[in-house]
Structure formats: C-alpha cells, structure tokens
Coordinates of C-alpha atoms and ligand atoms in Angstrom, one line a residue:
X317 CA 0.1 0.2 -0.2
X318 CA 1.6 3.5 -1.1
X319 CA 2.3 5.6 1.7
X320 CA -0.2 8.3 0.9
X321 CA -2.9 6.0 1.2
X322 CA -2.3 4.6 4.4
X323 CA -4.9 5.0 7.2
X324 CA -2.2 3.9 9.8
X325 CA 0.4 6.6 10.4
X326 CA 1.4 5.6 14.3
X327 CA 1.9 2.4 15.3
X328 CA 2.5 1.4 19.3
X329 CA 4.0 -1.8 20.4
X330 CA 3.5 -3.1 24.1
X331 CA 4.8 -6.4 26.0
X332 CA 2.4 -7.9 28.2
X333 CA 2.0 -10.8 30.6
X334 CA 5.2 -12.7 31.9
X335 CA 8.3 -11.5 29.6
X336 CA 10.4 -13.7 28.0
X337 CA 13.8 -13.9 26.0
X338 CA 13.1 -12.7 22.4
X339 CA 10.7 -10.4 23.2
X340 CA 13.2 -7.1 22.7
X341 CA 14.4 -9.2 19.5
X342 CA 10.5 -8.3 18.2
X343 CA 10.2 -4.8 19.6
X344 CA 13.3 -4.0 17.7
X345 CA 12.0 -5.9 14.7
X346 CA 8.9 -4.0 15.0
X347 CA 10.2 -0.9 15.5
X348 CA 12.8 -0.6 12.5
X349 CA 10.6 -2.3 10.1
X350 CA 7.8 0.1 11.1
X351 CA 10.0 3.1 10.8
X352 CA 11.5 1.4 7.3
X353 CA 7.9 1.7 5.6
X354 CA 7.3 5.1 7.1
X355 CA 5.4 5.2 10.6
X356 CA 6.1 6.4 13.4
X357 CA 6.3 4.6 16.3
X358 CA 5.5 4.6 19.8
X359 CA 6.5 2.3 22.7
X360 CA 3.7 1.6 25.6
X361 CA 6.0 1.3 28.9
X362 CA 3.9 -1.8 31.5
X363 CA 1.9 -3.1 28.9
X364 CA -1.7 -2.5 29.0
X365 CA -1.4 -0.8 32.5
X366 CA 1.0 1.5 30.6
X367 CA -2.2 3.2 28.3
X368 CA -3.8 4.2 31.5
X369 CA -0.9 6.1 33.0
X370 CA 0.0 7.4 29.3
X371 CA 3.4 5.8 29.7
X372 CA 4.4 6.3 25.8
X373 CA 7.3 7.1 24.7
X374 CA 8.6 7.6 20.7
X375 CA 11.0 4.9 19.5
X376 CA 13.2 5.5 16.6
X377 CA 16.1 3.2 15.2
X378 CA 18.9 3.9 18.0
X379 CA 16.3 3.0 20.7
X380 CA 16.2 -0.6 19.8
X381 CA 20.1 -0.9 19.3
X382 CA 22.0 -3.2 21.1
X383 CA 18.8 -4.7 22.5
X384 CA 18.7 -8.0 20.1
X385 CA 20.7 -10.3 22.6
X386 CA 19.2 -9.3 25.9
X387 CA 16.6 -11.2 27.8
X388 CA 13.3 -9.2 29.5
X389 CA 11.5 -6.5 27.6
X390 CA 13.0 -2.9 27.3
X391 CA 9.2 -1.5 27.3
X392 CA 8.7 -3.6 30.6
X393 CA 5.8 -5.9 31.2
X394 CA 2.8 -6.1 33.7
X395 CA -0.3 -7.9 34.2
X396 CA -3.2 -5.2 33.9
X397 CA -6.7 -5.8 36.2
X398 CA -7.8 -2.5 35.3
X399 CA -7.6 -3.2 31.4
X400 CA -9.9 -6.7 32.4
X401 CA -12.9 -4.9 32.4
X402 CA -14.7 -3.2 29.5
X403 CA -14.5 0.1 30.9
X404 CA -10.9 -0.3 30.8
X405 CA -10.8 -1.2 27.2
X406 CA -13.7 1.6 26.5
X407 CA -10.9 3.9 28.8
X408 CA -7.9 2.4 27.2
X409 CA -8.9 3.0 23.4
X410 CA -9.9 7.2 24.5
X411 CA -6.2 6.8 25.4
X412 CA -4.9 5.6 22.4
X413 CA -6.9 8.0 20.3
X414 CA -5.7 10.5 22.1
X415 CA -2.2 10.1 21.0
X416 CA -2.9 9.4 17.8
X417 CA -2.3 5.5 17.7
X418 CA -3.8 4.0 15.1
X419 CA -2.9 0.7 15.7
X420 CA -1.5 -1.4 18.4
X421 CA 0.9 -4.7 18.1
X422 CA 0.9 -6.9 21.6
X423 CA 3.8 -8.9 22.4
X424 CA 2.0 -11.5 24.9
X425 CA 0.9 -14.6 25.8
X426 CA -3.1 -15.7 25.7
X427 CA -4.4 -13.5 28.7
X428 CA -2.9 -10.6 26.5
X429 CA -4.0 -12.3 23.2
X430 CA -7.5 -11.9 25.1
X431 CA -7.4 -8.8 26.0
X432 CA -6.1 -7.2 22.3
X433 CA -8.9 -9.9 21.1
X434 CA -11.8 -8.1 23.0
X435 CA -10.1 -4.2 22.2
X436 CA -10.8 -5.5 18.3
X437 CA -14.1 -7.3 18.3
X438 CA -15.6 -5.1 20.9
X439 CA -14.0 -1.6 20.1
X440 CA -12.8 -2.3 16.6
X441 CA -9.6 -1.0 17.2
X442 CA -6.6 -2.6 15.1
X443 CA -4.7 -4.8 17.0
X444 CA -2.0 -7.8 16.2
X445 CA -0.6 -10.1 18.5
X446 CA 2.5 -11.1 18.2
X447 CA 3.5 -14.8 20.4
X448 CA 5.9 -13.9 23.1
X449 CA 5.7 -16.5 26.0
X450 CA 7.9 -19.1 27.6
X451 CA 5.3 -21.3 27.5
X452 CA 4.2 -21.8 24.3
X453 CA 0.7 -22.3 24.3
X454 CA -0.5 -19.9 21.4
X455 CA -2.4 -21.5 18.0
X456 CA -1.3 -20.3 14.7
X457 CA 2.7 -20.6 15.4
X458 CA 4.9 -24.3 15.9
X459 CA 6.6 -22.2 18.7
X460 CA 6.5 -18.7 20.9
X461 CA 9.0 -16.3 21.5
X462 CA 11.1 -17.5 24.4
X463 CA 10.2 -21.4 24.6
X464 CA 13.5 -21.9 23.0
X465 CA 15.6 -20.3 25.7
X466 CA 13.5 -20.9 28.5
X467 CA 13.7 -24.8 27.7
X468 CA 17.8 -24.7 27.3
X469 CA 18.0 -22.7 30.2
X470 CA 16.5 -25.2 31.8
X471 CA 18.6 -28.1 30.5
X472 CA 21.2 -26.6 32.0
X473 CA 20.4 -26.2 35.1
X474 CA 19.2 -30.3 35.0
X475 CA 22.3 -31.1 33.7
X476 CA 24.2 -30.1 36.4
X477 CA 21.7 -31.8 39.0
X478 CA 22.1 -34.8 37.4
X479 CA 25.9 -34.9 38.6
X480 CA 24.8 -34.4 42.1
X481 CA 21.6 -36.9 41.7
X482 CA 23.9 -39.7 40.2
X483 CA 26.9 -39.2 42.7
X484 CA 24.6 -39.1 46.2
X485 CA 22.5 -41.8 44.6
X486 CA 19.2 -39.5 44.6
X487 CA 16.0 -39.2 43.3
X488 CA 15.7 -35.4 42.2
X489 CA 12.4 -33.6 41.5
X490 CA 12.5 -30.9 39.1
X491 CA 9.6 -28.2 39.1
X492 CA 9.4 -26.2 35.7
X493 CA 7.3 -23.5 34.5
X494 CA 3.8 -23.7 33.0
X495 CA 0.9 -23.4 35.1
X496 CA -1.6 -24.4 32.5
X497 CA 1.0 -25.7 30.0
X498 CA 2.7 -28.7 30.1
X499 CA 4.7 -28.0 26.9
X500 CA 8.4 -27.1 28.9
X501 CA 8.0 -30.1 31.1
X502 CA 7.6 -32.6 28.3
X503 CA 10.7 -31.1 26.1
X504 CA 12.9 -30.8 29.5
X505 CA 12.1 -34.1 30.1
X506 CA 13.0 -35.2 26.6
X507 CA 15.8 -33.0 26.5
X508 CA 16.8 -34.4 29.8
X509 CA 16.7 -38.0 30.1
X510 CA 14.3 -37.8 32.8
X511 CA 12.5 -40.6 34.1
X512 CA 9.0 -38.9 34.7
X513 CA 7.0 -36.1 33.6
X514 CA 4.4 -34.9 35.6
X515 CA 2.1 -32.2 33.6
X516 CA -1.4 -30.3 34.2
X517 CA -3.0 -31.8 31.2
X518 CA -3.0 -35.5 32.0
X519 CA -4.0 -37.5 35.3
X520 CA -0.7 -39.0 36.8
X521 CA 0.0 -42.1 38.5
X522 CA 2.2 -42.2 41.7
X523 CA 1.6 -45.8 42.7
X524 CA 2.7 -46.7 39.2
X525 CA 5.8 -44.3 39.3
X526 CA 6.4 -45.6 43.0
X527 CA 6.6 -49.4 42.1
X528 CA 8.6 -48.2 39.1
X529 CA 11.4 -46.6 41.0
X530 CA 11.2 -49.4 43.9
X531 CA 11.6 -52.2 41.2
X532 CA 14.7 -50.2 39.8
X533 CA 16.0 -49.6 43.3
X534 CA 16.5 -53.5 43.5
X535 CA 17.8 -54.0 40.1
X536 CA 20.8 -51.2 41.0
X537 CA 19.3 -47.8 39.5
X538 CA 21.0 -45.3 41.8
X539 CA 19.1 -42.2 40.5
X540 CA 16.0 -40.7 39.3
X541 CA 15.2 -37.3 37.9
X542 CA 11.6 -36.3 37.7
X543 CA 10.1 -33.2 35.9
X544 CA 7.0 -31.4 37.1
X545 CA 5.1 -28.8 35.9
X546 CA 4.4 -26.0 38.0
X547 CA 0.4 -26.7 37.2
X548 CA 0.4 -30.0 38.0
X549 CA 1.7 -30.5 41.1
X550 CA 4.4 -29.0 43.6
X551 CA 7.9 -30.6 43.7
X552 CA 8.7 -30.7 47.6
X553 CA 5.0 -32.8 47.8
X554 CA 6.3 -34.8 44.6
X555 CA 9.5 -35.7 46.4
X556 CA 7.5 -35.9 50.0
X557 CA 5.3 -38.5 48.4
X558 CA 8.4 -40.4 46.4
X559 CA 10.2 -40.6 49.8
X560 CA 6.9 -42.1 51.9
X561 CA 6.0 -44.7 48.8
X562 CA 10.0 -46.2 48.1
X563 CA 12.1 -45.1 51.4
X564 CA 14.5 -43.5 48.9
X565 CA 16.1 -40.0 49.7
X566 CA 14.6 -37.1 47.7
X567 CA 15.7 -33.8 46.8
X568 CA 13.6 -30.8 44.9
X569 CA 14.5 -27.9 42.7
X570 CA 12.0 -25.3 41.7
X571 CA 13.6 -23.5 38.4
X572 CA 11.2 -20.9 38.4
X573 CA 11.8 -17.5 37.1
X574 CA 15.5 -18.3 36.4
X575 CA 13.3 -19.8 33.4
X576 CA 12.0 -16.7 32.2
X577 CA 15.4 -14.7 31.8
X578 CA 18.6 -14.8 30.0
X579 CA 20.5 -13.9 26.8
X580 CA 17.7 -15.4 23.9
X581 CA 19.0 -18.2 22.1
X582 CA 19.5 -17.8 18.2
X583 CA 15.9 -19.5 17.2
X584 CA 14.2 -16.9 20.1
X585 CA 15.8 -14.3 18.2
X586 CA 15.1 -15.3 14.8
X587 CA 11.9 -16.0 15.5
X588 CA 11.2 -12.7 17.3
X589 CA 12.8 -10.8 14.2
X590 CA 10.4 -12.6 11.5
X591 CA 7.3 -12.1 13.7
X592 CA 8.1 -8.7 14.1
X593 CA 8.3 -8.1 10.5
X594 CA 5.3 -10.2 9.4
X595 CA 3.1 -7.8 12.1
X596 CA 4.3 -4.6 10.4
X597 CA 3.9 -6.5 7.3
X598 CA -0.1 -6.8 7.9
X599 CA -0.8 -3.6 9.3
X600 CA 0.7 -2.4 5.8
X601 CA -1.8 -4.6 4.4
X602 CA -4.9 -2.9 6.6
X603 CA -5.1 -6.7 8.3
X604 CA -6.0 -6.3 11.8
X605 CA -7.6 -8.4 14.6
X606 CA -4.9 -11.0 13.6
X607 CA -1.9 -12.8 15.3
X608 CA 1.2 -13.9 13.4
X609 CA 2.9 -17.3 14.1
X610 CA 5.5 -19.7 12.3
X611 CA 4.1 -22.5 11.2
X612 CA 7.0 -25.2 9.6
X613 CA 8.8 -22.5 8.8
X614 CA 6.3 -20.1 6.7
X615 CA 4.9 -17.4 8.7
X616 CA 1.4 -17.7 9.3
X617 CA -1.9 -15.4 10.2
X618 CA -4.4 -16.3 12.5
X619 CA -7.6 -14.4 13.9
X620 CA -6.2 -13.4 17.2
X621 CA -9.5 -14.9 19.2
X622 CA -8.6 -17.9 18.2
X623 CA -5.3 -17.9 18.9
X624 CA -5.5 -17.7 22.5
X625 CA -5.3 -21.7 23.0
X626 CA -3.6 -24.5 21.3
X627 CA -3.7 -28.0 21.8
X628 CA 0.0 -29.8 22.4
X629 CA -0.4 -32.0 19.6
X630 CA 2.1 -34.1 20.0
X631 CA 1.4 -34.6 24.0
X632 CA 0.7 -38.2 23.8
X633 CA 3.8 -39.2 21.7
X634 CA 5.8 -37.6 23.9
X635 CA 5.0 -38.7 26.9
X636 CA 5.2 -42.2 25.6
X637 CA 8.3 -41.3 24.1
X638 CA 9.6 -40.1 28.0
X639 CA 8.6 -43.7 29.4
X640 CA 9.9 -45.8 26.8
X641 CA 12.8 -43.9 27.3
X642 CA 13.4 -44.8 30.6
Ligands
F6P1944 O1 2.6 -17.3 31.2 C1 4.2 -17.3 31.4 C2 4.4 -17.9 33.2 O2 5.8 -17.8 33.4 C3 3.9 -19.3 33.4 O3 4.9 -20.1 32.9 C4 3.9 -19.0 34.8 O4 2.7 -19.9 35.0 C5 3.3 -17.8 35.3 O5 3.9 -16.8 33.8 C6 4.3 -17.2 36.5 O6 3.8 -15.6 36.3 P1 4.4 -14.5 37.0 O7 5.9 -14.0 36.9 O8 3.2 -13.4 37.2 O9 4.5 -15.3 38.9

C-alpha cells in the first residue's frame, strides 16, 4: 500500500504478561520494520497498564540498538486488572486515540491475546498479536518467543543437578514453569533424559511411578530425574510422596523464574525478528485482529480470537517416548 493511502500513521507496541527471552528482538524488529515503511512508532511502558498511566514514549531506530541479545523487555511488562474490565478497555481506546495511535502490536501470551482480541472485536481498535510467552501455548505458531531459551535454561540446570543426583544416589524432582501448559516440562524431560514427567494436562499415577522406582532400585538403579510442571504439582510434595512410598532419599529444585530470563537463543531471536516484520506487514496491508506465527517455517496468520489456546499436538507421543526411554 502506498504511503499516501495509509490510514495508519502511528503504531504502538507493548509487551504484556510474563516476559520471555526474545521479546526485545521482537520490539527491535517491529520498530525498525515500521520505520522502514514510513510509520511513526511509540512504545507503551508496562503493558496495558501503561496505557492508563499514559507511559507512551517515541521509539526510533536508535532506541532499539543493542537489545537483540538482551533478555527481558525494554518496554517492561505487567498484568493489568483495569484493562480486564469493559470500562477499562473503553478508557484504553480513548487514551490510545488521544495519542493518535492508529494500531497496536501486542507481544504477549494468552491473557494478553484475549485482551487484544476484545479491543478489536468490541471497540474496533486495530490490533495485531505477536506470540511472546515461554509457555508455547498459543495457536497458529509452532513456537512462541521465549520457549526455546526457557527449555535450554532448564536443561542447563538439570544437567548440573544430574551430576549430584548420580553421585549421591538420589531421586531429584525438578519443578519447571507452566501453570496450564506442560510443554516446557515435556520438552525438558525429553531433552534431559528424565525418568518421569508430570503435567497439568494429564492425570498422573503416583503408585505406578513409585512401584517403578522401587523395582529399578532393586535392579541397581541409583538416581532418578523427575520433571513436574508447576501447574501439576509442587516439587516438595512430589518428593515427600516418593520418599514415603519408596523409602528413598529425595531432593527437589524449583527452577522458577530463572527460566524467564537470560540471553535469548538464536532460535528465539530469529523467530522474534521474523514475527516483528510479519506484524508490520499485516498493518501495512490493512489487516487487523490477527495474530502472526510461524508454522512449518512459513509465516502464518490467524484471527487473534482463535489464537488464545493451543492443544499440544504430540503430547501423548512425547509422554510415551519419555516412558519408552526410561
Ligand atoms: O505465562 C508465563 C509464565 O512464566 C508461566 O509459565 C507461569 O506460570 C507464570 O508466567 C508465572 O507468572 P508470574 O511471573 O506472574 O509469577
């Protein structure tokens, strides 16, 4: 679309919900691609909450220098309760319009997508969603920005734990992030060679696991690595159960927010960079209410209201594989 025909002149970008490594690379790509196409760009600080506080700053080419390799988000992020109400959204639209913002790019997870989707459906405000969450639970994309790095971070920690688990002949329970999504847990279990994985999407049979541990112990097995997603159980409780049922010594580690930080992996940076460009491209074509993703290495676009939840396609295959490899 030629510059003179463009209805959108000013684009705002924000990051919302839990941060993830690679969000900065996405911001950089949005800003530079938008400037390249002749748009003005502003950043909203602290997600949707920043709209109410009118924390809106101009962004130029230089504002996003030297951030591609940085974890976190230079725009800060938050979870806004005010934005969750219809009145809040109405107020947000008024403020966005007051600042002459014509389109909003939201980098975030399922809750952020729901908010953006309502902004578009109920108030007609032009939005584009860019998948930024370590949980990898958004539809329309094989991966969300941050997940690759989070899995690598967890694997790095678990490799270290394995050394002590084996040396001291213990059962270790490692709790990873994922309240509603077991994606990180399963990937980490496969990548770390864990014996068991406990996820929120499936019932877990503790009797079967403890029976297996006892039998393995009789055969001379000396250490176990058990991965639990935070939404499926607490690591210390899993440890207590195992010790009570098997008599074996256990220890637990909660990896927690370590998984959300750090230098983004190459895959996250490249994904974020491609998606930032794709989001600007959609605005340029005058398409709104969409979410961008990469499916089988191709840029993919779906309605944002459909993107808020994804079933993990190969979940049972992956769970089976963990069992087979034990
Ligand atoms: O959605 C990303 C995520 O890291 C989840 O995996 C986790 O359950 C949640 O955010 C933690 O949120 P907070 O940082 O608010 O404790």
